[in-house]
C-alpha positions as a printed Julia matrix, in Angstrom:
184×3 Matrix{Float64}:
   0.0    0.0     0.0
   0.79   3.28   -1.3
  -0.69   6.83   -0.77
   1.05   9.7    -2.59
  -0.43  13.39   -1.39
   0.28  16.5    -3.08
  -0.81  19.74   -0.82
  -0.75  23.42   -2.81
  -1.89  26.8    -2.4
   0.35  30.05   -1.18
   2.47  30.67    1.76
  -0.3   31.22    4.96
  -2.43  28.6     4.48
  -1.04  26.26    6.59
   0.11  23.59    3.75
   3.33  22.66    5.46
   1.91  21.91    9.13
  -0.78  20.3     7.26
   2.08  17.85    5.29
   4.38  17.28    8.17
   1.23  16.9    10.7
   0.03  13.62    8.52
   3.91  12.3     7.78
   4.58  12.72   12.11
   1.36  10.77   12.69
   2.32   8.1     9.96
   5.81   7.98   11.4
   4.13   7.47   15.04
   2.21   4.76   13.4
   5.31   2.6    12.14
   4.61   3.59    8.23
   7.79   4.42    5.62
   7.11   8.01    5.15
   8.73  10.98    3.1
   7.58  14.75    3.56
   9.01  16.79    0.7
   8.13  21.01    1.18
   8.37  23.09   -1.64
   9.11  26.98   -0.94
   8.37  30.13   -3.73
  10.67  33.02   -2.83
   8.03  35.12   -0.97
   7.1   34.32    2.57
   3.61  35.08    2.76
   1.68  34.67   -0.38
   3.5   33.15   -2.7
   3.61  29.59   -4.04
   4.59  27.08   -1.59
   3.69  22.59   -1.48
   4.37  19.38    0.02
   4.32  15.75   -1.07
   3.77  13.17    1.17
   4.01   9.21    0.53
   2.89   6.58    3.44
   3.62   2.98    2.79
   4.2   -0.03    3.8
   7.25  -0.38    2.11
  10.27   1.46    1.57
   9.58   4.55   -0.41
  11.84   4.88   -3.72
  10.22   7.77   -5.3
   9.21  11.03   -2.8
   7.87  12.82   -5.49
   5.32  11.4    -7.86
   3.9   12.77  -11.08
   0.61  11.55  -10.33
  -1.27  11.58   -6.96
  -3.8    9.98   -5.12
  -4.72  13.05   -3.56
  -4.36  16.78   -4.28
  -5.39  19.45   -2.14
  -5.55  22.69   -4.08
  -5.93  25.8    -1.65
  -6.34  28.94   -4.55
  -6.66  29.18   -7.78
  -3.28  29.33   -9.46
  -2.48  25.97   -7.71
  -6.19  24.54   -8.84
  -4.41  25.7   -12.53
  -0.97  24.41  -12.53
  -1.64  21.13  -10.73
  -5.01  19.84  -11.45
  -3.73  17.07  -13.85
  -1.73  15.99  -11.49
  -4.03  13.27  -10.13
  -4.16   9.65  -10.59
  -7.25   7.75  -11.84
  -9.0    6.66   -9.02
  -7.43   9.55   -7.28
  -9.42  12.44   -5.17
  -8.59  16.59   -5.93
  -9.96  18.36   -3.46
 -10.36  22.0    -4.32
 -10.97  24.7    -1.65
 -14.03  26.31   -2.91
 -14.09  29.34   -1.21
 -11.23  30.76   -2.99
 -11.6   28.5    -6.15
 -15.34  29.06   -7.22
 -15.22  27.73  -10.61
 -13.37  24.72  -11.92
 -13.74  22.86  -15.25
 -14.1   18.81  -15.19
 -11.61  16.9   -13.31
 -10.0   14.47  -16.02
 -11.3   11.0   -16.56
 -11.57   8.59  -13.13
 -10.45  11.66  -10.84
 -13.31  12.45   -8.03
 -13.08  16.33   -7.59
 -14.54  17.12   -4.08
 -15.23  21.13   -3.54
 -15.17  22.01   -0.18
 -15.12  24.96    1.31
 -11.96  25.5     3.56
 -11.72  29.19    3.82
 -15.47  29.43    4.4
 -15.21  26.98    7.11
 -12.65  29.27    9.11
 -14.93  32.15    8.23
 -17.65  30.6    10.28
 -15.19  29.81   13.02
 -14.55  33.57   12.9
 -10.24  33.0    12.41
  -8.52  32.63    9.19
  -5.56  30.9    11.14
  -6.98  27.54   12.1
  -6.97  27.01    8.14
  -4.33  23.62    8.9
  -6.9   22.62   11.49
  -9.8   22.52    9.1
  -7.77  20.77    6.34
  -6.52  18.37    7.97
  -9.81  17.64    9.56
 -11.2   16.91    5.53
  -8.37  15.31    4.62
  -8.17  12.81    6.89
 -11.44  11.84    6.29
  -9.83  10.27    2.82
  -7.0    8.64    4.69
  -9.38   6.22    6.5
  -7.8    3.33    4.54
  -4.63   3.53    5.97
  -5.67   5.24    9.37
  -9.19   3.88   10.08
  -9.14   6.21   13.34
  -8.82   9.28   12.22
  -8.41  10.53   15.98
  -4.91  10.09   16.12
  -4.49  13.05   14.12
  -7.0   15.21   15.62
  -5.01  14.35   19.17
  -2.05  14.66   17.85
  -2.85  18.36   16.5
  -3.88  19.11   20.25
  -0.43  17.45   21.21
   1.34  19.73   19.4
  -0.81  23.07   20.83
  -0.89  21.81   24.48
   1.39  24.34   25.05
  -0.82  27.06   24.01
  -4.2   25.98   25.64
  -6.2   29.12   25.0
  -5.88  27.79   20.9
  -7.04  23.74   22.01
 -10.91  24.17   21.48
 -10.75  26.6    18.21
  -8.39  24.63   16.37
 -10.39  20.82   17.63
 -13.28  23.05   16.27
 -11.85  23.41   13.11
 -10.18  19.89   12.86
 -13.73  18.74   13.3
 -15.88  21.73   11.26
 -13.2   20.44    8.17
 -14.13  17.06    8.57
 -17.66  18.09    8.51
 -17.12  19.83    5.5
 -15.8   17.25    3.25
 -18.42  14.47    4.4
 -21.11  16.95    3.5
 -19.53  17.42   -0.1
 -18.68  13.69   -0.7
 -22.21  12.69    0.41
């Protein structure tokens, strides 16, 4: 078993604590992983990515061509990497910030969810990792049937900032929320 992961948007939206967040918990959890960040030159706002590969077995590749699941956060990425999917793969485009998209390509599932509009309604931009890692898990449940682990190991890593614990398990759960309601 194999899951390749492909995270993109700009620099702010939480893409990297996202990427190392699920390659820590699949480390924890005795899996061959490989996180592998990808930086534009500006710090806030420009381009920035991760891949991510859990197995089973030794990893030879890091970085695939095609994934079994993108995460698109704004538009440019949704434009530059949404062929970048396997078939039988999942995109999952932030709809708040990506309103329109065209047809994913033949046997790619294109879920629109809307990330940024979750945090709206949790009143804080910030807890944007929260809230996508809370939907994306929810497509990891072959590999990590309790999705939990992630959600307390998010809290791990904030336990020593408790006045942030119940806004960002909010958001871990509003996300998964979020993505059920658009896969149903």
């Amino acid at each position: 078993m194999e899951k390749c992961m492909y995270f993109a948007g700009v620099g702010g939206q939480g893409l990297q604590v996202l990427g190392k967040t699920i390659a820590e918990v699949a480390n924890e959890k005795g899996f061959y992983v490989t996180y592998s960040p990808k930086y534009g030159a500006a710090k806030r706002g420009g381009l920035t990515s991760c891949f991510i590969t859990v197995s089973d077995e030794p990893i030879g590749n890091p970085r695939k061509k095609k994934q079994d699941i993108l995460l698109v956060m704004e538009p440019r990425a949704y434009q530059q990497f949404r062929h970048d999917v396997k078939t039988g793969g999942v995109m999952v485009v932030n709809s708040t910030l990506i309103p329109e998209t065209e047809e994913p390509d033949e046997g790619v599932k294109m879920v629109n969810t809307p990330l940024h509009g979750v945090c709206a309604k949790l009143g804080n931009t910030k807890v944007i990792s929260s809230v996508a890692l809370g939907a994306i898990v929810e497509l990891l449940t072959d590999i990590f049937p309790d999705k939990e682990v992630f959600k307390e190991f998010m809290l791990r890593q904030l336990s020593n900032k408790p006045e942030l614990l119940e806004l960002n398990k909010k958001a871990f759960e509003a996300g998964n929320a979020a993505i059920q309601k658009s896969l149903a």
